[in-house]
PDB file of C-alpha atoms in Angstrom:
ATOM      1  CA  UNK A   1       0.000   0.000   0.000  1.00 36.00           C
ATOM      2  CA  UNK A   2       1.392   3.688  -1.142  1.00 40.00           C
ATOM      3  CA  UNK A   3       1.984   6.174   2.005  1.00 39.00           C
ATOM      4  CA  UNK A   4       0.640   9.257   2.429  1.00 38.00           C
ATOM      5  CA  UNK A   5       1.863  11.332  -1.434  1.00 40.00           C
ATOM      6  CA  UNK A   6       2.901  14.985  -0.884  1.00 41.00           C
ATOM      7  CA  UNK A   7       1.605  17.758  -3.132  1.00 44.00           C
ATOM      8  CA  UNK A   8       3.732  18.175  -5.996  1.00 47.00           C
ATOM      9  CA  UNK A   9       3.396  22.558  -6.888  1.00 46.00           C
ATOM     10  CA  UNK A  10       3.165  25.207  -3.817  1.00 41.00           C
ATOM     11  CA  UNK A  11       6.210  23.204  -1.650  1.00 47.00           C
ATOM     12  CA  UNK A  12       8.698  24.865  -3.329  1.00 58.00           C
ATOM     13  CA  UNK A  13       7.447  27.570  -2.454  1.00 50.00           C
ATOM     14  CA  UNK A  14       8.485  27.291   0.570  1.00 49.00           C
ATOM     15  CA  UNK A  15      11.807  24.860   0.046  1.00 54.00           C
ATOM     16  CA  UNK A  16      12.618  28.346  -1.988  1.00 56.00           C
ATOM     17  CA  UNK A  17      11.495  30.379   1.475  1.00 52.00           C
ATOM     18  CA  UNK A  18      14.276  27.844   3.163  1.00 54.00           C
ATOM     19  CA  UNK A  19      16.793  28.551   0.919  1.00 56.00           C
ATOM     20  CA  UNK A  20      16.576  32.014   0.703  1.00 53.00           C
ATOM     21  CA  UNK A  21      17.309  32.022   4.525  1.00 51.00           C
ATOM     22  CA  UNK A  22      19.680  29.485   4.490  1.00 56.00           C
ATOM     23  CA  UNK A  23      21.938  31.114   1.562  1.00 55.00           C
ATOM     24  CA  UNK A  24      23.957  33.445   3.739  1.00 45.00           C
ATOM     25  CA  UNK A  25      24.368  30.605   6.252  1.00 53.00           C
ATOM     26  CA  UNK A  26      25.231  27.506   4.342  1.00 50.00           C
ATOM     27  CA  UNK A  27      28.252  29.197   2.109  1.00 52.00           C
ATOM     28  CA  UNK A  28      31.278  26.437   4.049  1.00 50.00           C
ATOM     29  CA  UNK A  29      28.640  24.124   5.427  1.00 48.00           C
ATOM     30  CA  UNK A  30      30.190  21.377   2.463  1.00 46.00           C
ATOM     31  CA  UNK A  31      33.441  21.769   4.251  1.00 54.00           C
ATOM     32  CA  UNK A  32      32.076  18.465   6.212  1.00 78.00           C
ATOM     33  CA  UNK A  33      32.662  16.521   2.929  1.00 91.00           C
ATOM     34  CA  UNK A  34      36.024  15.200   2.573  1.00 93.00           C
ATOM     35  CA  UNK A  35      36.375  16.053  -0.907  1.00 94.00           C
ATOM     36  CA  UNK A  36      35.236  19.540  -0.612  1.00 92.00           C
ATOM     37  CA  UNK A  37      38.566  20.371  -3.017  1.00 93.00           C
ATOM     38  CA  UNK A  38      37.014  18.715  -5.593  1.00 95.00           C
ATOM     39  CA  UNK A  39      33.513  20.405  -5.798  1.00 96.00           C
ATOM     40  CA  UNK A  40      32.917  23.038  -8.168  1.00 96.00           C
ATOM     41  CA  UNK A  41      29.365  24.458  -7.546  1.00 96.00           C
ATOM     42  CA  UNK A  42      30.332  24.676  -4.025  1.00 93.00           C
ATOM     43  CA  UNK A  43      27.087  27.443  -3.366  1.00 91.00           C
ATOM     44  CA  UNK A  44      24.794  24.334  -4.903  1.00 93.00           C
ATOM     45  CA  UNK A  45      26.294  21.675  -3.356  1.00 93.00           C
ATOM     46  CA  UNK A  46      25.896  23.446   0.378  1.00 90.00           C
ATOM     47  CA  UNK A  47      22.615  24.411  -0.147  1.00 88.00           C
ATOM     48  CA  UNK A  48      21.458  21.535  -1.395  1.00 90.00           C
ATOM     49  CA  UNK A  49      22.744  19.506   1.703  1.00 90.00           C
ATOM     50  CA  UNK A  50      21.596  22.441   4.305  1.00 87.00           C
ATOM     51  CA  UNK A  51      18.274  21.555   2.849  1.00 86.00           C
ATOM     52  CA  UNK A  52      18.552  17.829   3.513  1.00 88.00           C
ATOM     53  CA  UNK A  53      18.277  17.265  -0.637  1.00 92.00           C
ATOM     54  CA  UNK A  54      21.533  15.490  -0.822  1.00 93.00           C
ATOM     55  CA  UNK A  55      23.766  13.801   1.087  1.00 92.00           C
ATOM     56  CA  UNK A  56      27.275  12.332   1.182  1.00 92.00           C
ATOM     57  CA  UNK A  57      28.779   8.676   1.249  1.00 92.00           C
ATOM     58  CA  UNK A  58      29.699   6.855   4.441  1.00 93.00           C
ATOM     59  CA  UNK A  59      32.952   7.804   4.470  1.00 95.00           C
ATOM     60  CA  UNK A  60      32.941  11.441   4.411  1.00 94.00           C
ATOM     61  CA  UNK A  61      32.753  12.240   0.726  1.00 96.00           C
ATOM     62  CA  UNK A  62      30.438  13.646  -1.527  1.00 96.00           C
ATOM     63  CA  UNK A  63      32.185  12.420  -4.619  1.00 97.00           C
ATOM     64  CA  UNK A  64      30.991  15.152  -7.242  1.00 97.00           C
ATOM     65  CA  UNK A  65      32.927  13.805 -10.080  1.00 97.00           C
ATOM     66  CA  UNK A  66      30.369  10.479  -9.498  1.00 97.00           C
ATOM     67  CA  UNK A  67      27.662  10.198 -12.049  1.00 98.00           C
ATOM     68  CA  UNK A  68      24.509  10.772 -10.493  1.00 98.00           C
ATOM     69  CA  UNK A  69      21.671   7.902 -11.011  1.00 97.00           C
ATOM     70  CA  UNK A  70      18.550   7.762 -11.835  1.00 98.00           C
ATOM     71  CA  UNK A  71      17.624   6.734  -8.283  1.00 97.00           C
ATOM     72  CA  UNK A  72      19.159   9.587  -6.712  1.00 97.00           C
ATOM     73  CA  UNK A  73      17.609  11.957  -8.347  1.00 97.00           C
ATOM     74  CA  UNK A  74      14.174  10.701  -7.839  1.00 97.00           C
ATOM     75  CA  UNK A  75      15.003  11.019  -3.708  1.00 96.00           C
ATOM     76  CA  UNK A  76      16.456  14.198  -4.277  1.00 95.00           C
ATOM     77  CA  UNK A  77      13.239  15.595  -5.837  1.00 94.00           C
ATOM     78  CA  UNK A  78      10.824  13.682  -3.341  1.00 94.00           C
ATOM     79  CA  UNK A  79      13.078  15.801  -0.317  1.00 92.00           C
ATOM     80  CA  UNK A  80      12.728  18.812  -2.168  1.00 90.00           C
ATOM     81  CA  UNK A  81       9.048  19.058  -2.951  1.00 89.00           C
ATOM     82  CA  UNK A  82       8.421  17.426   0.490  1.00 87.00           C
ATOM     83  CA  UNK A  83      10.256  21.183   1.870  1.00 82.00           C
ATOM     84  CA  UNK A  84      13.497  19.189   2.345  1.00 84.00           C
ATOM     85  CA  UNK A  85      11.995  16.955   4.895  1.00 85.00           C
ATOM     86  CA  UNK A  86      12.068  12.750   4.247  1.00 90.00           C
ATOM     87  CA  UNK A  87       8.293  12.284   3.004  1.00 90.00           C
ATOM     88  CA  UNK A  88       6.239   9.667   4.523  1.00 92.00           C
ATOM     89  CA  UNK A  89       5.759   7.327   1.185  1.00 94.00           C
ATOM     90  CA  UNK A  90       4.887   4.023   0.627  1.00 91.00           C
ATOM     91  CA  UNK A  91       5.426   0.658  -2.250  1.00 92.00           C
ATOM     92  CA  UNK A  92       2.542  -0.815  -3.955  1.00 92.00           C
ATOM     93  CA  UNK A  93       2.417  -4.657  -3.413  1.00 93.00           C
ATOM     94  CA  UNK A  94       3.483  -5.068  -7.036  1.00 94.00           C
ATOM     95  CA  UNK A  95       6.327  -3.114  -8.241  1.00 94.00           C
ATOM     96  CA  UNK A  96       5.664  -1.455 -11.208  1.00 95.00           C
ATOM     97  CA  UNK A  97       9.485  -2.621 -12.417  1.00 96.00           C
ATOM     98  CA  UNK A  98      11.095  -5.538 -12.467  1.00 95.00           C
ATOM     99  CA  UNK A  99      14.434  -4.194 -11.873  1.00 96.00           C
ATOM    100  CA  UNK A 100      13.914  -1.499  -8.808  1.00 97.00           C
ATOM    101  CA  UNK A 101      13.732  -3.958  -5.826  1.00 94.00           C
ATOM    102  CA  UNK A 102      15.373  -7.179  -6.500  1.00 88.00           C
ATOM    103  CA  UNK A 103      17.947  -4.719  -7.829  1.00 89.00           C
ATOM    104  CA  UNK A 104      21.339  -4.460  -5.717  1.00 84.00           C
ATOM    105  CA  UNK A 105      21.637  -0.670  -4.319  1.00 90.00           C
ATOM    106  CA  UNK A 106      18.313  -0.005  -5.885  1.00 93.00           C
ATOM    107  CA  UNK A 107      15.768  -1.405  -3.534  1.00 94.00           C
ATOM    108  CA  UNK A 108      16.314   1.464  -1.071  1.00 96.00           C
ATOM    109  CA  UNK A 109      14.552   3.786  -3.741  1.00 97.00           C
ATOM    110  CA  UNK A 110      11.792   2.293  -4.939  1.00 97.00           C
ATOM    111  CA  UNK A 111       9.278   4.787  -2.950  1.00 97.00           C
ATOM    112  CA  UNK A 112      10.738   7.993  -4.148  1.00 97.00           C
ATOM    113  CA  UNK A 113      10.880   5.837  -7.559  1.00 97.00           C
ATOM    114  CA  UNK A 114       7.323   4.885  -7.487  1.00 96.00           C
ATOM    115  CA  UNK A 115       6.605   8.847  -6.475  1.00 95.00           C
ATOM    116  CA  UNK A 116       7.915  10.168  -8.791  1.00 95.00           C
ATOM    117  CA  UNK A 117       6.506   7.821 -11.323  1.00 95.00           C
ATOM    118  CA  UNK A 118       2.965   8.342 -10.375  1.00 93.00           C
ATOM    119  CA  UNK A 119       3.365  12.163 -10.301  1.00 92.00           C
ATOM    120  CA  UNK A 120       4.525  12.480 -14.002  1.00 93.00           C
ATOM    121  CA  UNK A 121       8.087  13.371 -12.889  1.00 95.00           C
ATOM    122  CA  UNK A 122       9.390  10.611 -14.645  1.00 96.00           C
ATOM    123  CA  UNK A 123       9.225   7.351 -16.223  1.00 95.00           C
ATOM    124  CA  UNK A 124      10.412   3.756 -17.235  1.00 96.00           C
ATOM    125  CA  UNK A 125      12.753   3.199 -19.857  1.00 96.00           C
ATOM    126  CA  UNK A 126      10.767   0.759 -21.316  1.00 95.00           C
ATOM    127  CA  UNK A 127      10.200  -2.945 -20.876  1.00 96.00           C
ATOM    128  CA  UNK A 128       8.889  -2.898 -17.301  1.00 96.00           C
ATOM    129  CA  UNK A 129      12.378  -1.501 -16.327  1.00 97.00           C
ATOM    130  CA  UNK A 130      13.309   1.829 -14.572  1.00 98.00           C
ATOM    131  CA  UNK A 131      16.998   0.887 -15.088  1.00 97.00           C
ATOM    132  CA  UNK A 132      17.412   2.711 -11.320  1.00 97.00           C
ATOM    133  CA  UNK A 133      21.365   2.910 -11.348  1.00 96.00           C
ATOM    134  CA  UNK A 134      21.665   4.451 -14.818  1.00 97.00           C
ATOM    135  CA  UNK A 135      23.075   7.825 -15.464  1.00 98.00           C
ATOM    136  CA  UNK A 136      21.175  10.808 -15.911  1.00 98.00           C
ATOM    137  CA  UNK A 137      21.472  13.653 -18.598  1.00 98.00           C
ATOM    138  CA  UNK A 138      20.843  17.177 -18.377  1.00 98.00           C
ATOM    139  CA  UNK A 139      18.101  17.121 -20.372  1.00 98.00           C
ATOM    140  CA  UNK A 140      16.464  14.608 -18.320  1.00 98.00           C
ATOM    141  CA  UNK A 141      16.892  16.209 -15.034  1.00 98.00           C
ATOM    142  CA  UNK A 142      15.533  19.329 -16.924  1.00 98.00           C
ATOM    143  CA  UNK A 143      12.613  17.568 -17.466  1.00 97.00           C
ATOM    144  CA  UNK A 144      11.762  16.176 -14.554  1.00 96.00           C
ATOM    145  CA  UNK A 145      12.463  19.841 -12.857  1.00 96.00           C
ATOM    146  CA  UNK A 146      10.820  21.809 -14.892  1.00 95.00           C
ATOM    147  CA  UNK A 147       7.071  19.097 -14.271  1.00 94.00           C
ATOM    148  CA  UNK A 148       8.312  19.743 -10.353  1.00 92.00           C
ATOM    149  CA  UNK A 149       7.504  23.388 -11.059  1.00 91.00           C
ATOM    150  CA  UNK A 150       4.366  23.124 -12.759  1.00 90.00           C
ATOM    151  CA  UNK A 151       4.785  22.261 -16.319  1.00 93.00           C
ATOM    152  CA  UNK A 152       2.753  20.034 -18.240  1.00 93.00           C
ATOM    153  CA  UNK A 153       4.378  18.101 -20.354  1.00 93.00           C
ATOM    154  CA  UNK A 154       1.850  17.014 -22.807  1.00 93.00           C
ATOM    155  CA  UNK A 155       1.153  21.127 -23.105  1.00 93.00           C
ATOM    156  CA  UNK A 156       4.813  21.677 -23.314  1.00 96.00           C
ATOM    157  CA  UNK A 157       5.915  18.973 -25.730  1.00 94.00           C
ATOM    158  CA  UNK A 158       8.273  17.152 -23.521  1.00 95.00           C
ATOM    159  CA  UNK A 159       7.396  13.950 -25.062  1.00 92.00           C
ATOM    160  CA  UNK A 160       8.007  12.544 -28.887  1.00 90.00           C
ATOM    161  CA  UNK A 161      10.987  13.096 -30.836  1.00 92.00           C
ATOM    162  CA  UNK A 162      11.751  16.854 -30.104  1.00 95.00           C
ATOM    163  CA  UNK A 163      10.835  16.935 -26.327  1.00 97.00           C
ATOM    164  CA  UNK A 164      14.866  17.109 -25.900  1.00 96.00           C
ATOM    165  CA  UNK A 165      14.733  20.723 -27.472  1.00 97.00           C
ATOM    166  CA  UNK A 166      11.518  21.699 -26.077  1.00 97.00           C
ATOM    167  CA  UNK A 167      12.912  20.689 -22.660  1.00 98.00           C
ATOM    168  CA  UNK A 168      16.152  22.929 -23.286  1.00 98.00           C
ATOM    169  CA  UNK A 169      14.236  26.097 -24.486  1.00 97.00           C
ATOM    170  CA  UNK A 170      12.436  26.257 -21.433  1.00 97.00           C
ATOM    171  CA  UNK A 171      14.952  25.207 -19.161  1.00 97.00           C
ATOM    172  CA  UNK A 172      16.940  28.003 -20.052  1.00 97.00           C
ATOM    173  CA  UNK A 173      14.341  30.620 -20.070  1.00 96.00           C
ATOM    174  CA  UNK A 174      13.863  29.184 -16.466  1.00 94.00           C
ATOM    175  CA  UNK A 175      17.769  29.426 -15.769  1.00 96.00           C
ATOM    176  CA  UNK A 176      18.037  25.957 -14.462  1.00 97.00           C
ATOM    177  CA  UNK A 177      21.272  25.599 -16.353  1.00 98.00           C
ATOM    178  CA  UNK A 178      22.495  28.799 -14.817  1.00 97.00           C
ATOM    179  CA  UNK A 179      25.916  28.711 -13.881  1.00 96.00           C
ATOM    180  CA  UNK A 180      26.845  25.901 -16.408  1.00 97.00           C
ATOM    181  CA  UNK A 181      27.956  27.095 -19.582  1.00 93.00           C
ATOM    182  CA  UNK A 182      29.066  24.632 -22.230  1.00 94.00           C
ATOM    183  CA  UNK A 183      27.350  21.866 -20.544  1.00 97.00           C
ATOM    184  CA  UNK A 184      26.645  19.148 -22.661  1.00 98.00           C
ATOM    185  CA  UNK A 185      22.805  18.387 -22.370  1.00 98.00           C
ATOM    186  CA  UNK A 186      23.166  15.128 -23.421  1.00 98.00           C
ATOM    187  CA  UNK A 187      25.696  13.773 -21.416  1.00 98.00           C
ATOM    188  CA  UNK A 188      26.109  12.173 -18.147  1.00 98.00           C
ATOM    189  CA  UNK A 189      25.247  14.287 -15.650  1.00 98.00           C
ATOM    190  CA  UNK A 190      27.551  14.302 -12.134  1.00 98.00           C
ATOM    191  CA  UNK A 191      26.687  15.021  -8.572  1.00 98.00           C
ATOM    192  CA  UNK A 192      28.435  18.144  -8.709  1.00 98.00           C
ATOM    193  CA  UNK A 193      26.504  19.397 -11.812  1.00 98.00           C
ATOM    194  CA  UNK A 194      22.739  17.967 -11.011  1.00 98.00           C
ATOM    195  CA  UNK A 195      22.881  19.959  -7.097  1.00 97.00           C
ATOM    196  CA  UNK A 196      23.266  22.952  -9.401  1.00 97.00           C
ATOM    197  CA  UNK A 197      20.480  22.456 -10.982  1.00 97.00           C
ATOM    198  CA  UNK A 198      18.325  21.504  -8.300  1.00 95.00           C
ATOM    199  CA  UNK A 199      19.759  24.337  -6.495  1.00 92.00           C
ATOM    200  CA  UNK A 200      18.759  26.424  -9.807  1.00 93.00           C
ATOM    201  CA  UNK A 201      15.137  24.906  -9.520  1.00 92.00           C
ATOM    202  CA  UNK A 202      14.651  26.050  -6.343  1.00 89.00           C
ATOM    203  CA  UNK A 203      15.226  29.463  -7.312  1.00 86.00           C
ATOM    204  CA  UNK A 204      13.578  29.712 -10.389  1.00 84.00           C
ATOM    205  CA  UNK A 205       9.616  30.099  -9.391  1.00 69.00           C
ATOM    206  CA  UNK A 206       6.895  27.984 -10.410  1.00 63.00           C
ATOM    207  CA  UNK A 207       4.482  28.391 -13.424  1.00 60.00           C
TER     208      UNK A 207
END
């Protein structure tokens, strides 16, 4: 049975009413991570951890160079619309995937999976699969960002063969790749580069 689902517009309101507060206070608060050298959106990557959005590894690091996964990402956005508190969420009897929780270092994220999923946010790959520890592009996170602020995308044209350019037109009108210039959209994104976009989201305003 599915726990309690959060509502998916108005919260960031107030994750944005957080952050705003938080912004003078969190600039050093990534010093805790053990590879704090190696982060480049350092503003992002504090932020994003004041807020409870991400977190590090057991062993101090936050590895930013690390592809992030699709897994990942779907927490991260479940935190953030939930005002960067752990949302109370549930698994149906029946997975909806076959590869989310008989999947090693995947089972852990089949609620925020099966959130997202049923919000819109995103989907399978195709096959009854999610394929939870692939990579995620820019584009994709994009995506999924821009529905977490109120986009439609059936309206918007974020599905069929040009949804990638669709995606990018308004993702940059919205800034969410602020701070990022020459990033390919169609790569691999990495830890380092996705909290900036979240971080972006968060600032950008909903529809």
């Amino acid at each position: 049975m599915r726990g309690k689902e959060f509502p998916q517009k108005k919260v960031l309101s107030l994750v944005l009413c957080v952050a705003v507060m938080l912004s003078v206070m969190v600039m050093g608060a990534g010093a805790a991570f053990s590879d704090q050298d190696k982060i480049e959106n350092t503003e992002a990557v504090d932020a994003c951890s004041a807020l409870n959005i991400i977190g590090g590894y057991p062993d101090g690091s936050y590895k930013p160079e690390g592809n992030i996964k699709r897994s990942e990402i779907c927490k991260m956005i479940c935190v953030a619309l939930n005002g960067g508190e752990e949302p109370t969420l549930g698994t149906p009897a029946t997975p909806t995937f076959s590869d989310v929780r008989n999947t090693p270092n995947a089972a852990w994220a089949e609620k925020y999976i099966e959130s997202c999923v049923s919000q819109g946010i995103v989907s399978g790959v195709g096959g009854g699969r999610f394929s939870p520890n692939g990579n995620v592009t820019g584009s994709q996170l994009a995506k999924m960002l821009l529905v977490c602020l109120g986009f439609d995308s059936d309206i918007e044209g974020y599905t069929g063969n040009a949804w990638d350019m669709n995606v990018n037109v308004r993702a940059t009108q919205k800034g969410l790749y602020k701070g990022l210039e020459g990033l390919d959209v169609s790569a691999a994104l990495t830890r380092d580069t996705a909290a900036q976009m979240v971080w972006n989201a968060l600032q950008a305003g909903e529809v």
